[in-house]
PDB file of C-alpha atoms in Angstrom:
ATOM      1  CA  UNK S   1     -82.530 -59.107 -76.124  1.00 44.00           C
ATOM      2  CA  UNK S   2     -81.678 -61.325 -73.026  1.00 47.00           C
ATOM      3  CA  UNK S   3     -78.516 -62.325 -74.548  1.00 47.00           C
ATOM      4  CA  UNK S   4     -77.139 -60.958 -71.560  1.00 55.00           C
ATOM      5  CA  UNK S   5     -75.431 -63.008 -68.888  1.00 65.00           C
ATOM      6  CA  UNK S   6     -73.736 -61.538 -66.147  1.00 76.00           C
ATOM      7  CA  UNK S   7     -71.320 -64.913 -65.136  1.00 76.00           C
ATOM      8  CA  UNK S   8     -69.288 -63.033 -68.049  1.00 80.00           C
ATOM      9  CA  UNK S   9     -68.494 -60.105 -65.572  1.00 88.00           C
ATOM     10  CA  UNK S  10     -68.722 -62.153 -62.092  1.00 91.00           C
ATOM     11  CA  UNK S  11     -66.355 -60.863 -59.587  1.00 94.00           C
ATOM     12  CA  UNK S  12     -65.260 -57.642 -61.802  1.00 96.00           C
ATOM     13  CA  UNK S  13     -64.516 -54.097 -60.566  1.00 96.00           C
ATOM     14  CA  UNK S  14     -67.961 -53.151 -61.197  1.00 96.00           C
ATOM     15  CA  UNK S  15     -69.052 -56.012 -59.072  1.00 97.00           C
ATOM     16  CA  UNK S  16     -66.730 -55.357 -56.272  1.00 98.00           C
ATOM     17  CA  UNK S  17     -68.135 -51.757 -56.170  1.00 98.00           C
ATOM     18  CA  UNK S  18     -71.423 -52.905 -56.322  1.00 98.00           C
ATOM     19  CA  UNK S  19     -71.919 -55.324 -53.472  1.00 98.00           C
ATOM     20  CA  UNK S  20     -69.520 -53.790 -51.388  1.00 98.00           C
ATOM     21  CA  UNK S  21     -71.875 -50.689 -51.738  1.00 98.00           C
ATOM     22  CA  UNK S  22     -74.924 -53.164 -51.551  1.00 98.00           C
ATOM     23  CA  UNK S  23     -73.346 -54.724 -47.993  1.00 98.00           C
ATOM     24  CA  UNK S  24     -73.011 -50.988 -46.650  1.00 98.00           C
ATOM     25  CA  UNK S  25     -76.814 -50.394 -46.933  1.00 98.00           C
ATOM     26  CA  UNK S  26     -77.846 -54.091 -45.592  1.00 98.00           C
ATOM     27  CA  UNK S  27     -75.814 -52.999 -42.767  1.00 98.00           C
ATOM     28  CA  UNK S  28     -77.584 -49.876 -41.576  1.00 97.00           C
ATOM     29  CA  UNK S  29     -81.095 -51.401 -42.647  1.00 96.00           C
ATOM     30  CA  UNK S  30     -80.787 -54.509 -40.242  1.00 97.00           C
ATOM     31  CA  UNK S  31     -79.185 -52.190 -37.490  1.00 95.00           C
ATOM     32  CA  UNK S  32     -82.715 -51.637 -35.800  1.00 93.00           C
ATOM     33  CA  UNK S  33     -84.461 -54.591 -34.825  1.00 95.00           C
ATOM     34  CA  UNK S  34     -87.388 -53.579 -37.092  1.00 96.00           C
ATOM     35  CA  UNK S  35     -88.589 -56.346 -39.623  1.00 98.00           C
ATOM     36  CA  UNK S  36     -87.160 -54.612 -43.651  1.00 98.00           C
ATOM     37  CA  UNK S  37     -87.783 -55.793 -47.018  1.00 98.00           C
ATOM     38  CA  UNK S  38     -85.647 -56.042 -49.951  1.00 98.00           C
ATOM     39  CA  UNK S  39     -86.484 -56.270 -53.945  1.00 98.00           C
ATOM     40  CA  UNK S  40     -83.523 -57.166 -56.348  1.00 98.00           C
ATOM     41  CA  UNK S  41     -84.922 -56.449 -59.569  1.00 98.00           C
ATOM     42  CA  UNK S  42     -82.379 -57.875 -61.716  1.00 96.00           C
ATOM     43  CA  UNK S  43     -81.436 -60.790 -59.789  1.00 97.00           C
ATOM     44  CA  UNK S  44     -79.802 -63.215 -62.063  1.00 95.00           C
ATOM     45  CA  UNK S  45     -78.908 -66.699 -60.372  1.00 95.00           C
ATOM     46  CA  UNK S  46     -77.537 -65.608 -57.199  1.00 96.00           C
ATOM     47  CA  UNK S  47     -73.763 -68.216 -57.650  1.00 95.00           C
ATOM     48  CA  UNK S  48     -71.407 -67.450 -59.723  1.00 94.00           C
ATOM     49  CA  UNK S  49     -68.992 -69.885 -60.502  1.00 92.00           C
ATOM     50  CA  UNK S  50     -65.691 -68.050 -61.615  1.00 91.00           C
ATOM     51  CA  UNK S  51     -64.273 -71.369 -63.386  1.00 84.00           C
ATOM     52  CA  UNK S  52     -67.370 -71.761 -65.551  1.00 84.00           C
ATOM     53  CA  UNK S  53     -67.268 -71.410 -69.366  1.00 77.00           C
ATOM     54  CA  UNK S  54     -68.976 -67.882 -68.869  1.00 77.00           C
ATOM     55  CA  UNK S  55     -66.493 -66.632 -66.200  1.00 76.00           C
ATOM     56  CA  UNK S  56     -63.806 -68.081 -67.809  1.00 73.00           C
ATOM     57  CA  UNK S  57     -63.825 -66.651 -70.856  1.00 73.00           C
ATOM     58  CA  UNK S  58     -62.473 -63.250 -70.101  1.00 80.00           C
ATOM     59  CA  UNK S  59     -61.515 -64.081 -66.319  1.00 88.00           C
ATOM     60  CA  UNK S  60     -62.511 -60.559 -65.332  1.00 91.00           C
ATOM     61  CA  UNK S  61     -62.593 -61.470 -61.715  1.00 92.00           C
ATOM     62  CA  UNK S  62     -58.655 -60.440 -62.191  1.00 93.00           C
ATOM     63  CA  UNK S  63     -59.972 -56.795 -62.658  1.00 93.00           C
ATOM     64  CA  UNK S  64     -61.968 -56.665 -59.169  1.00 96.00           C
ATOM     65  CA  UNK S  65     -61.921 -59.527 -56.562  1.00 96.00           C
ATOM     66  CA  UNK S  66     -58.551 -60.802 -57.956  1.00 94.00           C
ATOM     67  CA  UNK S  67     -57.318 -57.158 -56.773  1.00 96.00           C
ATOM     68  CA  UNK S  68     -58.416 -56.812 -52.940  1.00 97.00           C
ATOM     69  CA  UNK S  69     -59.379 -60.480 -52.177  1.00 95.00           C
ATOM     70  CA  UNK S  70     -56.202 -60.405 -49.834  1.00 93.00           C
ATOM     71  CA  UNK S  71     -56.400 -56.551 -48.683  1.00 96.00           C
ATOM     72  CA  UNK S  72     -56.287 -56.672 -44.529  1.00 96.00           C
ATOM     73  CA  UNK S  73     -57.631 -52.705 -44.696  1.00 98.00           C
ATOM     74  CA  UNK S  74     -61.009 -53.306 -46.903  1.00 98.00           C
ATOM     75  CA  UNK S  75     -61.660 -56.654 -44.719  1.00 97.00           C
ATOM     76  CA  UNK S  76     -61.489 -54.066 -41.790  1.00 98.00           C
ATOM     77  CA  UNK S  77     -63.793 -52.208 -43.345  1.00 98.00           C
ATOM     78  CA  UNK S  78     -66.652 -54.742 -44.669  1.00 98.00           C
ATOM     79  CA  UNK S  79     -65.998 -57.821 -43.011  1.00 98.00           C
ATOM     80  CA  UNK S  80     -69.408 -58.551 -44.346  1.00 98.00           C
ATOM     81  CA  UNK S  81     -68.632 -58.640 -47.821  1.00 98.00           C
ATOM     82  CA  UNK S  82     -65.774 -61.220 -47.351  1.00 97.00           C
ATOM     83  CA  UNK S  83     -67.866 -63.356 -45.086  1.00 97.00           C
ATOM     84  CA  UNK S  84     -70.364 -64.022 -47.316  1.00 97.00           C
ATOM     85  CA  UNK S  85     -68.105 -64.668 -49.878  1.00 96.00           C
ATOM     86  CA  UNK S  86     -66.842 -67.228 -47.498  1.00 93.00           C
ATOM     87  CA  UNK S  87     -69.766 -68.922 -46.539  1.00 95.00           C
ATOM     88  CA  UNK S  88     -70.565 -69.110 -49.909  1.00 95.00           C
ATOM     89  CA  UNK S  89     -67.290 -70.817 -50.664  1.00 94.00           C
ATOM     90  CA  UNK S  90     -67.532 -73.236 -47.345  1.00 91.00           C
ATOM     91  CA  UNK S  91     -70.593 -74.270 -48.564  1.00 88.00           C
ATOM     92  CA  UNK S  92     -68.861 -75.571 -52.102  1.00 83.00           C
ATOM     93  CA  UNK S  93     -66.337 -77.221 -49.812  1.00 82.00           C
ATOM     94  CA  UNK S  94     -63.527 -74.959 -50.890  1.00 81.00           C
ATOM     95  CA  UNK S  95     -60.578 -74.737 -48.791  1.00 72.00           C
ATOM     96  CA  UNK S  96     -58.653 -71.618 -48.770  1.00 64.00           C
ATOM     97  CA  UNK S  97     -55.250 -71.169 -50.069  1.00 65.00           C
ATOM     98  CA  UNK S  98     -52.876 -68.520 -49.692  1.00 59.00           C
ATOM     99  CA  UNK S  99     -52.715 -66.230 -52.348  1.00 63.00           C
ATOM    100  CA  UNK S 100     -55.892 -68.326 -54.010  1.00 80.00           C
ATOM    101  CA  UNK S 101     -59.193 -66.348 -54.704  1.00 88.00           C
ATOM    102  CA  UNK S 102     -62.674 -68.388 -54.294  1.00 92.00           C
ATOM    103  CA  UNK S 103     -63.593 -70.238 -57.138  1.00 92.00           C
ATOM    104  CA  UNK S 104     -67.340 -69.114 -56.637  1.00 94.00           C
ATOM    105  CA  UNK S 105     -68.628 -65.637 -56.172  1.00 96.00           C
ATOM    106  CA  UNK S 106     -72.078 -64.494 -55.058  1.00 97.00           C
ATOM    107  CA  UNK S 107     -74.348 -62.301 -56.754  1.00 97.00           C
ATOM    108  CA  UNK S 108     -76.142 -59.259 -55.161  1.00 98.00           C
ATOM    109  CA  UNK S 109     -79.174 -62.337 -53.702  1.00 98.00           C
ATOM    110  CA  UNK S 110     -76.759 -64.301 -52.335  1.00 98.00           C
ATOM    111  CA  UNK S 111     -75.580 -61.012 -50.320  1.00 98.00           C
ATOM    112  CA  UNK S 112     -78.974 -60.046 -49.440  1.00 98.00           C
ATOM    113  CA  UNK S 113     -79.837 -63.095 -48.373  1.00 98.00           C
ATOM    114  CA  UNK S 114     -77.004 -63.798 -45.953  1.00 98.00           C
ATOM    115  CA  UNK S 115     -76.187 -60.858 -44.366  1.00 98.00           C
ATOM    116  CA  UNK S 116     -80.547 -60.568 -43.503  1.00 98.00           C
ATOM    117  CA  UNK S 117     -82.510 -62.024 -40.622  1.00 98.00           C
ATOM    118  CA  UNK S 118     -85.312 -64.458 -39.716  1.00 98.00           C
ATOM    119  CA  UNK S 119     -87.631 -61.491 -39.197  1.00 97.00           C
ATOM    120  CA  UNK S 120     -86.751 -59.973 -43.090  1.00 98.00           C
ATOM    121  CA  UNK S 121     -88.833 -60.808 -46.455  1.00 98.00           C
ATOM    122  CA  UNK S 122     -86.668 -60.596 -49.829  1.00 98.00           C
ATOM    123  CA  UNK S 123     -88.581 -60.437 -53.494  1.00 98.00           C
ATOM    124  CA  UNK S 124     -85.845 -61.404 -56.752  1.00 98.00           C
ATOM    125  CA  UNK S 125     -86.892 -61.165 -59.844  1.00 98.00           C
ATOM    126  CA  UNK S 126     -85.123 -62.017 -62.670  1.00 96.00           C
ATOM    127  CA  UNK S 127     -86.407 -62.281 -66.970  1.00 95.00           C
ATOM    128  CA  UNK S 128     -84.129 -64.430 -68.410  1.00 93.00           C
ATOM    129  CA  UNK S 129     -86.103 -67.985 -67.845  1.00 94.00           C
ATOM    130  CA  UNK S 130     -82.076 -70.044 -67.240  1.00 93.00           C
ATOM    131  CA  UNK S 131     -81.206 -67.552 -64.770  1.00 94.00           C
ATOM    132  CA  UNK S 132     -84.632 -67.333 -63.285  1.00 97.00           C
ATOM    133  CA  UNK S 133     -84.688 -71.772 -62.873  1.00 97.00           C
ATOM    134  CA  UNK S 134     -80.901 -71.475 -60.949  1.00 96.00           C
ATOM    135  CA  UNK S 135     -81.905 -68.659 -59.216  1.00 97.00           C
ATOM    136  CA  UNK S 136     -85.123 -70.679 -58.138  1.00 97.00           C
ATOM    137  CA  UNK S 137     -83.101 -73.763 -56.835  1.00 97.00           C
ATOM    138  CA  UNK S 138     -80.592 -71.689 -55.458  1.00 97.00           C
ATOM    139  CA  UNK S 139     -83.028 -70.534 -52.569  1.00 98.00           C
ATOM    140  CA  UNK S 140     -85.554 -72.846 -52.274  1.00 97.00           C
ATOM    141  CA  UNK S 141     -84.903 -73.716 -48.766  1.00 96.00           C
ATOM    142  CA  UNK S 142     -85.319 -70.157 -48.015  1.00 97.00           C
ATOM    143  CA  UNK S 143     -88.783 -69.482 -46.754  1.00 97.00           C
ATOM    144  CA  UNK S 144     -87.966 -65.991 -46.312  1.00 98.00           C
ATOM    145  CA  UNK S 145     -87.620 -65.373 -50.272  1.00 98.00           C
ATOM    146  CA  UNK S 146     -89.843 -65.163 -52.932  1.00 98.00           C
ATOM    147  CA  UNK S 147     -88.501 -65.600 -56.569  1.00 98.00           C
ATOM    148  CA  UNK S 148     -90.598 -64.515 -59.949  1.00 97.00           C
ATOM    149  CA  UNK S 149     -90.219 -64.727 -63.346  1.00 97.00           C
ATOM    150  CA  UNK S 150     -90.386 -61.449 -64.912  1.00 95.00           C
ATOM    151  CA  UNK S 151     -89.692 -57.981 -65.732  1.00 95.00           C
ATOM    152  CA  UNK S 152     -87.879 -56.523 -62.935  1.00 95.00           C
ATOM    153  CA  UNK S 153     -88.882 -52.864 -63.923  1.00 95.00           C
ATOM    154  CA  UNK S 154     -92.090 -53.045 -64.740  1.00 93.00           C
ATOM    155  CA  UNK S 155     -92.912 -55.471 -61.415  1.00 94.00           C
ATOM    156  CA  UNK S 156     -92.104 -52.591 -59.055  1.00 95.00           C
ATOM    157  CA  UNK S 157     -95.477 -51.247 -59.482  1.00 92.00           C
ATOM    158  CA  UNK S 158     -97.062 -54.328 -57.932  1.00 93.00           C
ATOM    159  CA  UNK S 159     -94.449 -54.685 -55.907  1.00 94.00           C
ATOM    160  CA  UNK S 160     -94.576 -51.573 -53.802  1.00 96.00           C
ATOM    161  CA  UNK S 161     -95.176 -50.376 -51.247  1.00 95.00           C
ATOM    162  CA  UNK S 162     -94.227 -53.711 -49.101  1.00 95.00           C
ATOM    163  CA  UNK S 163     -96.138 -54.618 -46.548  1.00 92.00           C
ATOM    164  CA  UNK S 164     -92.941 -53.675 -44.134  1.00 93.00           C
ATOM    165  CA  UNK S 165     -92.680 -50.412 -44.552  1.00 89.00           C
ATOM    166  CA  UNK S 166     -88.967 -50.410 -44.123  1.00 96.00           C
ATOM    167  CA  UNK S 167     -86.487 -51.424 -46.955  1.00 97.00           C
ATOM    168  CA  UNK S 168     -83.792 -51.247 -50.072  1.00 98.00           C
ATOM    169  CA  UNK S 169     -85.049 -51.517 -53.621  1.00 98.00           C
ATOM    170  CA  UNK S 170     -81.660 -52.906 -55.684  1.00 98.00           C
ATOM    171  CA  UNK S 171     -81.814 -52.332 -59.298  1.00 98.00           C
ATOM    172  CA  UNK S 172     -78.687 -54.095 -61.739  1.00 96.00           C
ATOM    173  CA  UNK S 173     -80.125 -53.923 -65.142  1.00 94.00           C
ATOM    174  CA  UNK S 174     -77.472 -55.252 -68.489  1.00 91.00           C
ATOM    175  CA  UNK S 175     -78.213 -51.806 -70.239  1.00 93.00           C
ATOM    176  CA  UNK S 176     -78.328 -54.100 -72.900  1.00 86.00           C
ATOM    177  CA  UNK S 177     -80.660 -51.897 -74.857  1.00 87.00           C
ATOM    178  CA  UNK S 178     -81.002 -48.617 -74.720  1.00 87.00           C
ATOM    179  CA  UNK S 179     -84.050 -48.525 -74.129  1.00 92.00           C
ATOM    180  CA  UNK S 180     -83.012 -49.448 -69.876  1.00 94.00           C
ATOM    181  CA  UNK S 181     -81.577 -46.279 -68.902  1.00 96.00           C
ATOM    182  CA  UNK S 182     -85.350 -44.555 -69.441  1.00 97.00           C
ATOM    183  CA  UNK S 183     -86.566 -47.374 -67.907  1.00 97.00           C
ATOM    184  CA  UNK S 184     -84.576 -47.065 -64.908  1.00 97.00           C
ATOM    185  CA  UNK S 185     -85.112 -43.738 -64.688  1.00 98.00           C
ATOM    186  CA  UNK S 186     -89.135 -44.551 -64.784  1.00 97.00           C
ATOM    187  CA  UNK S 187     -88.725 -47.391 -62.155  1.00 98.00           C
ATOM    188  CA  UNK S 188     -87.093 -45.163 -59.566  1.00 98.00           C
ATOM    189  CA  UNK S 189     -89.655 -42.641 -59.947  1.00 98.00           C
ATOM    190  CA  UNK S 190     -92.047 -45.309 -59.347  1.00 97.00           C
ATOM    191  CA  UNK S 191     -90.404 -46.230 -56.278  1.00 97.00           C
ATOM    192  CA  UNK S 192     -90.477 -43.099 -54.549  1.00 97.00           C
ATOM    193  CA  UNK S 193     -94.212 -42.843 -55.594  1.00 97.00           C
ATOM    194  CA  UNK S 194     -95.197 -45.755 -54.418  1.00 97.00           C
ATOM    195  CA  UNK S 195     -92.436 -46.281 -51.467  1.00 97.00           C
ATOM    196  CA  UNK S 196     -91.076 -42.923 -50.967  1.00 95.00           C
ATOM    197  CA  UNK S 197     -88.887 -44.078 -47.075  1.00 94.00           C
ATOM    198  CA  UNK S 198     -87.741 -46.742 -48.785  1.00 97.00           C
ATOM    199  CA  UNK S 199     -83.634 -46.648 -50.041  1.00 98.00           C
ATOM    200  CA  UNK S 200     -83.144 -47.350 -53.836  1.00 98.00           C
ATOM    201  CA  UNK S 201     -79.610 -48.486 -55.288  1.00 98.00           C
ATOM    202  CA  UNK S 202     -79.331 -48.413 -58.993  1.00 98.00           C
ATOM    203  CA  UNK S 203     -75.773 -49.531 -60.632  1.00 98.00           C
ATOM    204  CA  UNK S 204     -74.993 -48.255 -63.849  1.00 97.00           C
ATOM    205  CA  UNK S 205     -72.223 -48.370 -66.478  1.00 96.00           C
ATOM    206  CA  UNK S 206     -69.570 -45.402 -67.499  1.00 96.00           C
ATOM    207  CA  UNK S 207     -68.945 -46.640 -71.277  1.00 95.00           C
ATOM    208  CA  UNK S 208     -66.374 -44.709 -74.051  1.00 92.00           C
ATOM    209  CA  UNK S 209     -67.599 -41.196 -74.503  1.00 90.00           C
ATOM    210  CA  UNK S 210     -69.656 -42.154 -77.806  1.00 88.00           C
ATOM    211  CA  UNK S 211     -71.703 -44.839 -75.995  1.00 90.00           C
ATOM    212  CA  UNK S 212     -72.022 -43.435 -72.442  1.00 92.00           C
ATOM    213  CA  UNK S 213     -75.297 -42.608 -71.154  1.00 94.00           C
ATOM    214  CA  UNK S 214     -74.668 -42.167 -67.545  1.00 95.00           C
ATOM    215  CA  UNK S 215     -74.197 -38.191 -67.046  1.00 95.00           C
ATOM    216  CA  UNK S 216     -77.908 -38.318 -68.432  1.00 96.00           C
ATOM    217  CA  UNK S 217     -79.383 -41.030 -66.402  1.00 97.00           C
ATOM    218  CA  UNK S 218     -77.745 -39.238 -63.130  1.00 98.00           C
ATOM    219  CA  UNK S 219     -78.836 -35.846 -64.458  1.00 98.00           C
ATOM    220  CA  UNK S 220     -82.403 -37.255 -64.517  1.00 98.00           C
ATOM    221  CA  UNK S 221     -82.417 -38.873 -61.339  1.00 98.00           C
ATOM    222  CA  UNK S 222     -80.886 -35.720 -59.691  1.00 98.00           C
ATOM    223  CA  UNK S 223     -84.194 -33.790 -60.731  1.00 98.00           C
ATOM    224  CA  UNK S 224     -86.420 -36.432 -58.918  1.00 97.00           C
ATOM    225  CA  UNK S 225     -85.282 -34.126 -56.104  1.00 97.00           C
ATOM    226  CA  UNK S 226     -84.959 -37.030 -53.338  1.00 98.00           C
ATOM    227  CA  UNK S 227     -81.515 -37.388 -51.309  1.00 98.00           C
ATOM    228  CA  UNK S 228     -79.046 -38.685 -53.843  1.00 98.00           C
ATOM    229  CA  UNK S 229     -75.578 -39.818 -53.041  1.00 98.00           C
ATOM    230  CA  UNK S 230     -73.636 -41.089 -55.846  1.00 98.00           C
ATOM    231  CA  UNK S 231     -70.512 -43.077 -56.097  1.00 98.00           C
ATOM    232  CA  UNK S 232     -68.374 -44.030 -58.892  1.00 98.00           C
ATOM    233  CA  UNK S 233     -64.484 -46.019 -59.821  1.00 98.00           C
ATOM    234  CA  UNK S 234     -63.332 -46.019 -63.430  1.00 97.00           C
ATOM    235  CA  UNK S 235     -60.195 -48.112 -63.396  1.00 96.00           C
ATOM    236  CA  UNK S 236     -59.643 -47.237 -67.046  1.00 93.00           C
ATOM    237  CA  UNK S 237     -59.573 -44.407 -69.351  1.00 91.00           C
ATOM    238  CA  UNK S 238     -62.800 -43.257 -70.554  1.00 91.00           C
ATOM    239  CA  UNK S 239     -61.962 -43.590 -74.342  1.00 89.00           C
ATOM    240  CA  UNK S 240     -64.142 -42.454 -76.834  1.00 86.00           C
ATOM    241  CA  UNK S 241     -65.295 -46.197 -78.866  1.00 77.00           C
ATOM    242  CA  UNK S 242     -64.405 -48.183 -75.884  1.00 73.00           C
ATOM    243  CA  UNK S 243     -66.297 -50.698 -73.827  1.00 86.00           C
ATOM    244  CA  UNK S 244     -67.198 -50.405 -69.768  1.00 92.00           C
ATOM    245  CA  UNK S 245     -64.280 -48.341 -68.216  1.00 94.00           C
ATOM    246  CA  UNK S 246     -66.329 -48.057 -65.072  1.00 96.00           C
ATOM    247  CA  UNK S 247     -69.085 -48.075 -63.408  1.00 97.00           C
ATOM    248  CA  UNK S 248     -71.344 -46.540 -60.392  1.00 98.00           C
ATOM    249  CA  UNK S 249     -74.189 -46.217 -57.716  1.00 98.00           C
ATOM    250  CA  UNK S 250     -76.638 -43.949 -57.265  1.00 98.00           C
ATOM    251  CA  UNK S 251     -78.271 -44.166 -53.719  1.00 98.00           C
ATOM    252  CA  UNK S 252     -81.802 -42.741 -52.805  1.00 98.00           C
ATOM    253  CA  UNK S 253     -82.737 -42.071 -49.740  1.00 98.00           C
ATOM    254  CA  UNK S 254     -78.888 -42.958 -48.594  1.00 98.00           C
ATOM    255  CA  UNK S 255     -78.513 -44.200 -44.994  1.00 97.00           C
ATOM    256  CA  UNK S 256     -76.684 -42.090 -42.607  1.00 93.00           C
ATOM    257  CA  UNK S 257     -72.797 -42.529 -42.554  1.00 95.00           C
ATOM    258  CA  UNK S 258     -72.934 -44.231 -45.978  1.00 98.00           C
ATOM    259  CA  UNK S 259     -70.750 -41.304 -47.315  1.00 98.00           C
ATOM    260  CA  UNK S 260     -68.271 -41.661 -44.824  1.00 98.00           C
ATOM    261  CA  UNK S 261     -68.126 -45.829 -45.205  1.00 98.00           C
ATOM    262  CA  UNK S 262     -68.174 -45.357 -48.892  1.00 98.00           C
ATOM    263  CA  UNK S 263     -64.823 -42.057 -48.739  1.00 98.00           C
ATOM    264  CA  UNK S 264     -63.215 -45.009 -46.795  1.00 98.00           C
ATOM    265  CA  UNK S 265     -63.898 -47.601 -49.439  1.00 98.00           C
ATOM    266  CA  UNK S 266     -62.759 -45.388 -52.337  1.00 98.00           C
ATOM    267  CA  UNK S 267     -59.506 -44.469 -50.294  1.00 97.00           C
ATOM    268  CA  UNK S 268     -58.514 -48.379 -50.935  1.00 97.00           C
ATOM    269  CA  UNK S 269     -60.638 -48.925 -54.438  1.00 97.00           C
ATOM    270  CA  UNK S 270     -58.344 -46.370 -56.210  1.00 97.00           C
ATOM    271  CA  UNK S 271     -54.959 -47.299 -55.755  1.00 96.00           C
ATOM    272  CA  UNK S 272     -56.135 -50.817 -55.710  1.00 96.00           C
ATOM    273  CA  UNK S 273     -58.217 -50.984 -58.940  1.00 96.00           C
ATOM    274  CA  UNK S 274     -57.227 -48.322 -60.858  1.00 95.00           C
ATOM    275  CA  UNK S 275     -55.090 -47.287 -63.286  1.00 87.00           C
ATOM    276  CA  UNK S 276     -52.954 -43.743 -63.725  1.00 89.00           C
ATOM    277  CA  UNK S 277     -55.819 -42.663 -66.389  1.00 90.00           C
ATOM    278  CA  UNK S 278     -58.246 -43.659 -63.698  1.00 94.00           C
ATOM    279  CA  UNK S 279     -61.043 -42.205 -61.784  1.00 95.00           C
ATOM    280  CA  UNK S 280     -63.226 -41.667 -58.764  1.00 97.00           C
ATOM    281  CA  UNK S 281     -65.756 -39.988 -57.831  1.00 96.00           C
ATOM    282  CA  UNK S 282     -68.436 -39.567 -54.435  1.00 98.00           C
ATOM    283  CA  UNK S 283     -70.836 -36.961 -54.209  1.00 98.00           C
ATOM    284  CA  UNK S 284     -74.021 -35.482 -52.233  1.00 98.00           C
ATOM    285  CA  UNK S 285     -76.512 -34.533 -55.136  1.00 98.00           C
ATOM    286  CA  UNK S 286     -79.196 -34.008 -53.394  1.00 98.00           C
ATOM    287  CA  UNK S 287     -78.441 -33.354 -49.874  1.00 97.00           C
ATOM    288  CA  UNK S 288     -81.796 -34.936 -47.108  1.00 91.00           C
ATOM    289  CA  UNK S 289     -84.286 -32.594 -45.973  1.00 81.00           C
TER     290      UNK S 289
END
């Protein structure tokens, strides 16, 4: 437990999906000029640096940012996404080369974060107490955020509903035990108890056939019955022992033209990321009411 550290996978294909995804929804939830809130549950530090011993290890930036750092089409697309990765950058004093990708990626609060407003109140949590002290000192000049030490799943409860009663609950959980997918599954339906307008993201891994949990844990999510949109890239071939060969969102409550930003997306992911044993995938579970 909490051997976990996601500076292992910084800047991977599952990362790329992610927060391109998470960028799409911070977009049409600061379109109105209405005040929204935002709870990362699983927050980790927020700055990644891809030339630390973590990142280093396995480099799997290479797999995701590596891939589409220099693709004109996706920058078209979500300029967001690459901004932030640029201010982040800027503010290490990088200075871009051609052909070079950023030495420093940001994680999903560093996104939130940037691409938000004066008027907007964030909430990251985080339960590993090393990730939770960076994440701390990352935004500490940030009077708009409020960091915690805890629990990310089992906070929501006292967490919603938000006092603005507009906003994106983003859940990243390790799946380091098993034990998370029926957890997740619990925290969502907490969510819509408690917050039932607001828009929930929850990432989740597509492991080798023997290990993969993820038909179940969208299966389960499906019968909540609330709008469901789900997106998914498997670069690799889903073996049956091996590790992550992809991964996926599922969105509740998903924003109008999300499916249409996210066909665009995938139209560039695939060929981009992916392999000839490959796979993608975006579908309209539940369709809105």
């Amino acid at each position: 437990m909490l051997s976990y550290r996601h500076a292992f996978h910084a800047g991977n294909h599952a990362d790329v999906l992610k927060h391109l995804t998470l960028c799409l929804l911070l977009r049409r939830l600061t379109e109105k000029d209405k005040p929204c809130f935002y709870l990362d549950t699983h927050a980790a530090c927020g700055i990644f640096a891809l030339g630390s011993r973590f990142a280093a290890l396995n480099q799997e930036y290479q797999t995701g940012l590596a891939q589409i750092w220099d693709n004109a089409a996706l920058r078209a697309l979500v300029p967001e996404y690459y901004a932030v990765i640029n201010k982040l950058n800027a503010a290490q004093n990088w200075r871009a080369r051609v052909g070079q990708v950023p030495p420093y990626y940001p994680g999903s609060p560093y996104f939130a974060a940037t691409l938000t407003r004066p008027c907007d109140r964030l909430t990251f949590l985080e339960l590993h107490s090393n990730e939770f002290a960076a994440l701390r000192q990352n935004f500490k000049h940030d009077e708009r955020i409020y960091c915690e030490l805890g629990d990310g799943f089992a906070a929501v409860g006292k967490m919603l509903p938000p006092p603005i009663r507009r906003g994106l609950i983003f859940m990243d959980p390790s799946y380091e035990m098993k034990s998370d997918y029926l957890t997740a599954i619990k925290a969502v339906k907490t969510c819509l108890t408690r917050f039932n307008t607001g828009m929930i993201a929850l990432w989740y891994p597509v492991l080798g056939r023997m290990q993969d949990r993820s038909r179940n844990l969208v299966q389960e999510i499906k019968r909540l019955r609330a709008p469901l949109l789900q997106v998914e890239l498997r670069p690799l071939a889903q073996e049956e022992e091996h590790g992550m060969c992809g991964s996926g969102m599922l969105i509740v409550n998903y924003p109008y033209k999300l499916y249409e930003n996210l066909e665009s997306c995938l139209n560039i992911l695939y060929p981009s990321l992916c392999g000839k044993e490959g796979g993608a995938k975006l579908r309209i579970l539940n369709e809105k009411a």
